Each structure stands twice: as C-alpha cells, then as structure tokens.
Amino acid sequence: MEKKYLLAKWLNNELTASELADFKATDDYAVYEKIKRHTSHLEVADFDDKKILATILKQEKKTPKVIPLPTKWFFRVAAILVFALGISYAIQTFSTQTEAALYGKKTSFSLPDNSQVVLNSGSTIAYKKWNWNTHRSLKLQGEAYFKVAKGKRFEVATNLGKVTVLGTQFNVKARKNRFDVACFEGRVKVNYKKFQILLTHGQTVTFENGIQTKGHIESTKPDWLDHTIAFNKEHLNQIVEEIQRQYNVKIELKQKNTNALFSGKIPTDNLDSALQIVSTTYNLKYSKTVKNTIIFEEK
C-alpha cells in the first residue's frame, strides 16, 4: 500500500525531496521511469470547440445528426489506462520474486530454467525472473539445497559469502556468523571474505568467525531432506535455534554457559527424540509449558 501511495504521488509530481530520493532508491524506479517516458507521447493537442461549432452553424441545415465530438479527457483517460496497464505488467515482469519456508515447513520450487530448489525451515530466496536466462543470480537467507540445470553461471549470494557454479548439486547454509557449503555433484566455487575455495564432489567447507574448516561427506544429498539435522562441531545455542526452526517452538535455556561442541544427528519429525538427545548430551532436563514453549534446565 505504501509503494502504491508513493507511485501515485510521483505521477502527480507531489513527492517531497526526501520522498523522491527514497522512491528513486527502490529497485523498481527505473522501470516506472521508463514506462512514464514511453507513454508521454500520448498527450494530445488542446481541443478548439468554439471553432468547430462556428463551422457547423455555417453549414446547410439538414436532417439533424448526432456528431460525437472527441474530447481531451477521453484521450487522457486512455493514456492513463495504457500507463496503468504498463505499470501492472512491469510489476509482474520485473519485480523481485520471493520464495519462503516458514518455521516448521520446507518448500520446493523450480526456477525459470528448471533448476530445482528446496528451502529449509526459516529460509527465503529472492531473484529476478525477467532476465534469469542471462543472469542466474539469487539471494539466500538461511539454508537451501540446489540442483542446478546446465547453463550460464549460477550464483547464490548470502550475507556471509557467495557460491558460484555452472551445473551441479550443492547445499548452502548461512546462519548468523556460520557459513556452510557442501558439494554433492560437480564443482562449486566458494567466496568468503578474502578466501576463495573450489569444492568438488563430496567436499564441504565451513567458515565460522573467520576460521575455515574443510570436510568430506559420503551422502548424495543433505540429511535434512530426509528429516534429520546433521551437526558438525556446533554449539548448544546453534542446536537449539535449529530445533526451534524445524519444529516451530520456543526454547529457553536455563543452564550455565558451555563451550562443548556437538557432532551428530537430530530428527526433525520427532520432537521428543530431539529434546532427549540434547538433554542426554548436555546433562539437562526439559519440560514443556503452555504456548509451545520448552525449558531446558540443569539436572
């Protein structure tokens, strides 16, 4: 609603200097400006109704005829309709496409080139659809598994790093200060700050707080696709946050800080089993309260 309000004010030249600056900074401003420029020629000349009336009165009077007189407002309405249709088409064609997986859910979808994507819980992807075949680039928040169709360079950007491929299968996870990439087929190039690494089939890399750790996997796809979360030397807070995403619950930790790292698997389709694994590993007890809340306490 706010964008439509700003668009209307812009069309009427009613934006303040600050509003105009903010509007020009939006992703879609260039499209609006282009449509406005191409429809400006639809303006018609002023209509001289007095001159036409005088000409009619001089003519020989015959059987009265109804003569529809074109008026300026008709062409203005037509121009506005053309402009509105252009705006609507541009919004649908050029706007950013977004896919999201809510907490406790996973989402699968296809990109315009038929590349396959599966989003893990609490993750989003944004991309431009109109120029996808020449610029296969998207932004990821969270975790996703990609099965990329052959073609031009395919790029996944996150707030921590970037992954570039040509056609392969890989998993990207960017949560807070931890960046994980796993290659299941082909090759992927990973960029993280000053680091650049090439991964091949079965190789993984993790960056956390500027520290790089390489690894190896035997599986052909991420464990979370089969209802299991795999952790590799991760802190208790990270485990708790992932359980919250997968089960859409709230967890409170009431225990002393621990630096113990956890490596193992936790199910995403059995909450009690997941909580029991955490309790046993960290010598905790848990209880469930109202409003979908779980409390971990020391024994």
Short mmCIF file of C-alpha atoms in Angstrom, two decimals:
data_model
loop_
_atom_site.label_atom_id
_atom_site.label_comp_id
_atom_site.label_asym_id
_atom_site.label_seq_id
_atom_site.Cartn_x
_atom_site.Cartn_y
_atom_site.Cartn_z
CA MET A 1 0.00 0.00 0.00
CA GLU A 2 2.85 2.41 0.81
CA LYS A 3 4.50 1.76 -2.57
CA LYS A 4 1.21 2.42 -4.43
CA TYR A 5 0.77 5.69 -2.46
CA LEU A 6 4.30 6.88 -3.35
CA LEU A 7 3.75 5.88 -7.00
CA ALA A 8 0.55 7.95 -7.18
CA LYS A 9 2.27 11.00 -5.65
CA TRP A 10 5.19 10.60 -8.04
CA LEU A 11 2.89 10.51 -11.08
CA ASN A 12 1.32 13.78 -9.85
CA ASN A 13 4.71 15.37 -9.02
CA GLU A 14 3.68 15.68 -5.37
CA LEU A 15 6.64 13.93 -3.70
CA THR A 16 8.80 15.87 -1.28
CA ALA A 17 12.56 15.92 -1.85
CA SER A 18 13.15 13.19 0.74
CA GLU A 19 10.27 11.05 -0.57
CA LEU A 20 11.58 11.40 -4.13
CA ALA A 21 15.06 10.33 -3.03
CA ASP A 22 13.65 7.24 -1.27
CA PHE A 23 11.47 6.41 -4.29
CA LYS A 24 14.44 6.66 -6.68
CA ALA A 25 16.38 4.27 -4.43
CA THR A 26 13.81 1.45 -4.89
CA ASP A 27 14.57 -1.47 -7.23
CA ASP A 28 11.58 -0.72 -9.48
CA TYR A 29 12.14 3.04 -10.02
CA ALA A 30 13.98 2.55 -13.31
CA VAL A 31 11.07 0.53 -14.70
CA TYR A 32 8.48 3.15 -13.68
CA GLU A 33 10.58 5.94 -15.19
CA LYS A 34 10.96 4.05 -18.47
CA ILE A 35 7.20 3.41 -18.79
CA LYS A 36 6.41 7.02 -17.96
CA ARG A 37 8.85 8.22 -20.60
CA HIS A 38 7.43 5.97 -23.33
CA THR A 39 3.79 6.97 -22.63
CA SER A 40 4.46 10.70 -22.51
CA HIS A 41 3.84 11.00 -26.30
CA LEU A 42 0.17 10.13 -25.77
CA GLU A 43 -0.55 13.78 -24.83
CA VAL A 44 -2.97 15.35 -27.39
CA ALA A 45 -3.36 18.93 -28.54
CA ASP A 46 -5.93 21.26 -26.97
CA PHE A 47 -9.43 20.92 -28.49
CA ASP A 48 -10.90 24.16 -30.11
CA ASP A 49 -14.63 23.56 -29.55
CA LYS A 50 -15.67 27.17 -30.48
CA LYS A 51 -14.09 26.96 -33.91
CA ILE A 52 -15.76 23.64 -34.71
CA LEU A 53 -19.17 24.94 -33.51
CA ALA A 54 -18.92 28.01 -35.78
CA THR A 55 -18.13 25.82 -38.77
CA ILE A 56 -21.15 23.61 -38.11
CA LEU A 57 -23.53 26.60 -37.85
CA LYS A 58 -22.43 27.91 -41.28
CA GLN A 59 -23.30 24.63 -42.96
CA GLU A 60 -26.67 24.00 -44.64
CA LYS A 61 -29.19 22.70 -42.17
CA LYS A 62 -30.23 19.18 -42.98
CA THR A 63 -31.60 16.28 -41.02
CA PRO A 64 -30.11 16.58 -37.56
CA LYS A 65 -27.25 14.21 -36.93
CA VAL A 66 -25.61 13.30 -33.70
CA ILE A 67 -21.94 14.10 -34.11
CA PRO A 68 -19.77 12.69 -31.32
CA LEU A 69 -17.11 15.23 -30.50
CA PRO A 70 -13.83 13.74 -29.29
CA THR A 71 -12.78 15.45 -26.11
CA LYS A 72 -9.39 15.78 -24.48
CA TRP A 73 -10.45 13.95 -21.35
CA PHE A 74 -11.13 10.79 -23.37
CA PHE A 75 -7.55 10.64 -24.60
CA ARG A 76 -6.23 11.43 -21.13
CA VAL A 77 -8.21 8.51 -19.70
CA ALA A 78 -6.91 6.26 -22.46
CA ALA A 79 -3.35 7.36 -21.75
CA ILE A 80 -3.80 6.72 -18.03
CA LEU A 81 -5.21 3.24 -18.74
CA VAL A 82 -2.28 2.41 -21.01
CA PHE A 83 0.13 3.68 -18.38
CA ALA A 84 -1.61 1.71 -15.62
CA LEU A 85 -1.53 -1.48 -17.68
CA GLY A 86 2.14 -0.90 -18.39
CA ILE A 87 2.87 -0.43 -14.71
CA SER A 88 0.95 -3.59 -13.82
CA TYR A 89 2.80 -5.61 -16.46
CA ALA A 90 6.14 -4.19 -15.38
CA ILE A 91 5.49 -5.04 -11.72
CA GLN A 92 4.59 -8.62 -12.60
CA THR A 93 7.51 -9.00 -15.01
CA PHE A 94 10.36 -7.04 -13.46
CA SER A 95 9.69 -7.20 -9.72
CA THR A 96 11.73 -9.43 -7.40
CA GLN A 97 10.34 -12.96 -6.92
CA THR A 98 10.47 -14.31 -3.36
CA GLU A 99 10.11 -17.86 -2.04
CA ALA A 100 10.00 -18.64 1.69
CA ALA A 101 9.80 -21.62 4.04
CA LEU A 102 8.18 -20.83 7.38
CA TYR A 103 9.33 -22.31 10.67
CA GLY A 104 8.37 -25.96 10.81
CA LYS A 105 7.97 -26.14 7.00
CA LYS A 106 10.04 -26.87 3.90
CA THR A 107 9.37 -25.50 0.41
CA SER A 108 10.29 -26.95 -3.00
CA PHE A 109 10.08 -24.98 -6.26
CA SER A 110 11.60 -24.60 -9.73
CA LEU A 111 13.47 -21.59 -11.09
CA PRO A 112 12.78 -20.31 -14.64
CA ASP A 113 15.48 -22.59 -16.11
CA ASN A 114 14.01 -25.62 -14.28
CA SER A 115 16.77 -25.65 -11.67
CA GLN A 116 15.35 -27.26 -8.52
CA VAL A 117 15.47 -25.65 -5.07
CA VAL A 118 14.43 -26.95 -1.65
CA LEU A 119 14.28 -24.37 1.14
CA ASN A 120 14.84 -25.48 4.71
CA SER A 121 12.71 -24.11 7.58
CA GLY A 122 13.06 -20.39 8.28
CA SER A 123 14.72 -19.59 4.93
CA THR A 124 13.99 -17.25 2.00
CA ILE A 125 15.21 -16.78 -1.57
CA ALA A 126 14.83 -13.71 -3.80
CA TYR A 127 15.61 -13.44 -7.53
CA LYS A 128 14.75 -11.56 -10.72
CA LYS A 129 12.64 -13.61 -13.11
CA TRP A 130 12.69 -11.43 -16.27
CA ASN A 131 16.43 -11.78 -17.05
CA TRP A 132 17.05 -15.14 -15.42
CA ASN A 133 18.38 -16.94 -18.50
CA THR A 134 21.24 -14.44 -18.86
CA HIS A 135 21.78 -13.63 -15.18
CA ARG A 136 21.18 -16.64 -12.93
CA SER A 137 21.71 -14.95 -9.57
CA LEU A 138 19.72 -15.11 -6.34
CA LYS A 139 19.93 -14.09 -2.70
CA LEU A 140 19.57 -16.66 0.09
CA GLN A 141 18.81 -16.16 3.76
CA GLY A 142 19.05 -19.43 5.67
CA GLU A 143 19.59 -22.84 4.08
CA ALA A 144 18.76 -24.36 0.71
CA TYR A 145 19.61 -27.34 -1.48
CA PHE A 146 20.13 -26.67 -5.20
CA LYS A 147 20.02 -28.96 -8.22
CA VAL A 148 21.18 -26.60 -10.97
CA ALA A 149 20.33 -27.04 -14.64
CA LYS A 150 23.18 -26.76 -17.13
CA GLY A 151 23.67 -23.26 -18.49
CA LYS A 152 25.34 -19.98 -17.71
CA ARG A 153 26.94 -19.23 -14.36
CA PHE A 154 24.66 -19.78 -11.38
CA GLU A 155 25.31 -17.62 -8.31
CA VAL A 156 23.98 -17.82 -4.74
CA ALA A 157 24.70 -14.78 -2.59
CA THR A 158 24.31 -14.72 1.20
CA ASN A 159 25.18 -12.16 3.86
CA LEU A 160 28.30 -14.22 4.69
CA GLY A 161 29.62 -15.40 1.33
CA LYS A 162 28.92 -16.36 -2.26
CA VAL A 163 28.74 -19.67 -4.15
CA THR A 164 29.22 -19.88 -7.94
CA VAL A 165 28.55 -22.93 -10.15
CA LEU A 166 27.75 -23.93 -13.74
CA GLY A 167 25.60 -27.01 -13.19
CA THR A 168 25.71 -29.16 -10.09
CA GLN A 169 24.06 -30.15 -6.80
CA PHE A 170 25.03 -28.41 -3.59
CA ASN A 171 23.79 -27.15 -0.22
CA VAL A 172 24.29 -23.67 1.23
CA LYS A 173 23.64 -22.66 4.82
CA ALA A 174 24.18 -19.16 6.20
CA ARG A 175 23.11 -18.67 9.81
CA LYS A 176 24.42 -15.72 11.80
CA ASN A 177 28.23 -15.99 11.72
CA ARG A 178 28.45 -19.55 10.32
CA PHE A 179 28.64 -20.33 6.59
CA ASP A 180 28.44 -23.96 5.38
CA VAL A 181 28.70 -25.24 1.79
CA ALA A 182 28.56 -28.88 0.66
CA CYS A 183 29.06 -30.14 -2.91
CA PHE A 184 27.16 -33.29 -3.90
CA GLU A 185 27.89 -33.25 -7.62
CA GLY A 186 30.12 -31.28 -10.00
CA ARG A 187 32.13 -28.33 -8.70
CA VAL A 188 31.33 -25.13 -6.79
CA LYS A 189 33.41 -22.04 -6.11
CA VAL A 190 33.01 -20.53 -2.63
CA ASN A 191 33.91 -16.93 -1.81
CA TYR A 192 34.11 -15.88 1.84
CA LYS A 193 35.80 -12.56 2.64
CA LYS A 194 39.42 -12.99 1.44
CA PHE A 195 39.06 -16.76 0.92
CA GLN A 196 38.19 -18.47 -2.37
CA ILE A 197 37.84 -22.27 -2.45
CA LEU A 198 36.90 -24.78 -5.15
CA LEU A 199 34.85 -27.75 -3.89
CA THR A 200 34.30 -30.97 -5.81
CA HIS A 201 32.02 -33.97 -5.25
CA GLY A 202 31.84 -34.96 -1.57
CA GLN A 203 33.71 -31.95 -0.20
CA THR A 204 32.45 -29.42 2.36
CA VAL A 205 33.73 -26.21 3.87
CA THR A 206 32.67 -24.25 6.95
CA PHE A 207 33.55 -20.70 7.90
CA GLU A 208 32.84 -19.51 11.43
CA ASN A 209 34.26 -16.35 12.95
CA GLY A 210 36.82 -16.18 10.14
CA ILE A 211 38.07 -19.75 10.69
CA GLN A 212 37.95 -22.19 7.78
CA THR A 213 37.26 -25.92 8.24
CA LYS A 214 37.15 -28.45 5.38
CA GLY A 215 35.33 -31.77 5.50
CA HIS A 216 34.12 -34.75 3.49
CA ILE A 217 30.70 -36.38 3.10
CA GLU A 218 29.56 -39.72 1.68
CA SER A 219 25.86 -38.89 1.26
CA THR A 220 24.34 -37.82 -2.06
CA LYS A 221 22.05 -35.14 -0.59
CA PRO A 222 21.63 -33.13 2.64
CA ASP A 223 20.41 -35.06 5.68
CA TRP A 224 17.64 -32.51 6.32
CA LEU A 225 15.87 -33.67 3.16
CA ASP A 226 15.33 -37.00 4.98
CA HIS A 227 14.02 -35.43 8.23
CA THR A 228 17.36 -35.33 10.03
CA ILE A 229 19.54 -32.39 11.09
CA ALA A 230 23.27 -33.10 10.89
CA PHE A 231 25.57 -31.03 13.14
CA ASN A 232 29.33 -30.84 12.91
CA LYS A 233 31.10 -29.30 15.93
CA GLU A 234 28.33 -26.82 16.71
CA HIS A 235 27.46 -25.02 19.94
CA LEU A 236 24.37 -25.70 22.04
CA ASN A 237 22.81 -22.35 21.09
CA GLN A 238 23.06 -23.25 17.40
CA ILE A 239 21.43 -26.62 18.01
CA VAL A 240 18.59 -25.03 19.97
CA GLU A 241 17.99 -22.41 17.28
CA GLU A 242 17.77 -25.11 14.60
CA ILE A 243 15.30 -27.16 16.64
CA GLN A 244 13.16 -24.04 17.03
CA ARG A 245 13.09 -23.55 13.25
CA GLN A 246 12.34 -27.17 12.43
CA TYR A 247 9.54 -27.63 14.98
CA ASN A 248 8.29 -24.02 15.24
CA VAL A 249 8.66 -23.99 19.04
CA LYS A 250 10.27 -21.66 21.56
CA ILE A 251 13.11 -22.99 23.73
CA GLU A 252 14.51 -21.37 26.88
CA LEU A 253 17.94 -22.35 28.19
CA LYS A 254 18.44 -22.16 31.96
CA GLN A 255 21.93 -23.58 32.41
CA LYS A 256 25.50 -22.47 32.77
CA ASN A 257 27.31 -21.48 29.60
CA THR A 258 29.08 -24.39 27.96
CA ASN A 259 31.67 -24.50 25.21
CA ALA A 260 31.09 -28.18 24.49
CA LEU A 261 30.60 -28.80 20.76
CA PHE A 262 28.10 -31.28 19.36
CA SER A 263 28.55 -33.50 16.31
CA GLY A 264 25.71 -35.83 15.43
CA LYS A 265 22.19 -36.03 14.06
CA ILE A 266 18.81 -35.00 15.45
CA PRO A 267 15.44 -35.94 13.90
CA THR A 268 13.12 -33.25 12.54
CA ASP A 269 9.98 -35.41 12.70
CA ASN A 270 10.06 -36.41 16.39
CA LEU A 271 10.36 -33.53 18.85
CA ASP A 272 10.65 -35.67 21.98
CA SER A 273 13.53 -37.65 20.48
CA ALA A 274 15.31 -34.44 19.51
CA LEU A 275 14.90 -32.98 23.00
CA GLN A 276 16.08 -36.23 24.60
CA ILE A 277 19.29 -36.21 22.56
CA VAL A 278 20.07 -32.65 23.67
CA SER A 279 19.23 -33.46 27.29
CA THR A 280 21.48 -36.52 27.37
CA THR A 281 24.37 -34.81 25.61
CA TYR A 282 24.44 -31.76 27.88
CA ASN A 283 23.15 -33.36 31.11
CA LEU A 284 19.94 -31.32 31.11
CA LYS A 285 16.29 -31.92 31.81
CA TYR A 286 13.45 -30.39 29.84
CA SER A 287 9.83 -29.52 30.44
CA LYS A 288 7.03 -28.30 28.19
CA THR A 289 4.88 -25.33 29.10
CA VAL A 290 1.94 -23.55 27.54
CA LYS A 291 2.25 -21.63 24.28
CA ASN A 292 4.54 -24.19 22.66
CA THR A 293 7.47 -23.37 24.94
CA ILE A 294 10.18 -25.79 26.11
CA ILE A 295 12.56 -25.14 29.03
CA PHE A 296 16.00 -26.77 29.42
CA GLU A 297 17.44 -26.76 32.95
CA GLU A 298 20.40 -28.34 34.64
CA LYS A 299 19.72 -31.61 36.44
#
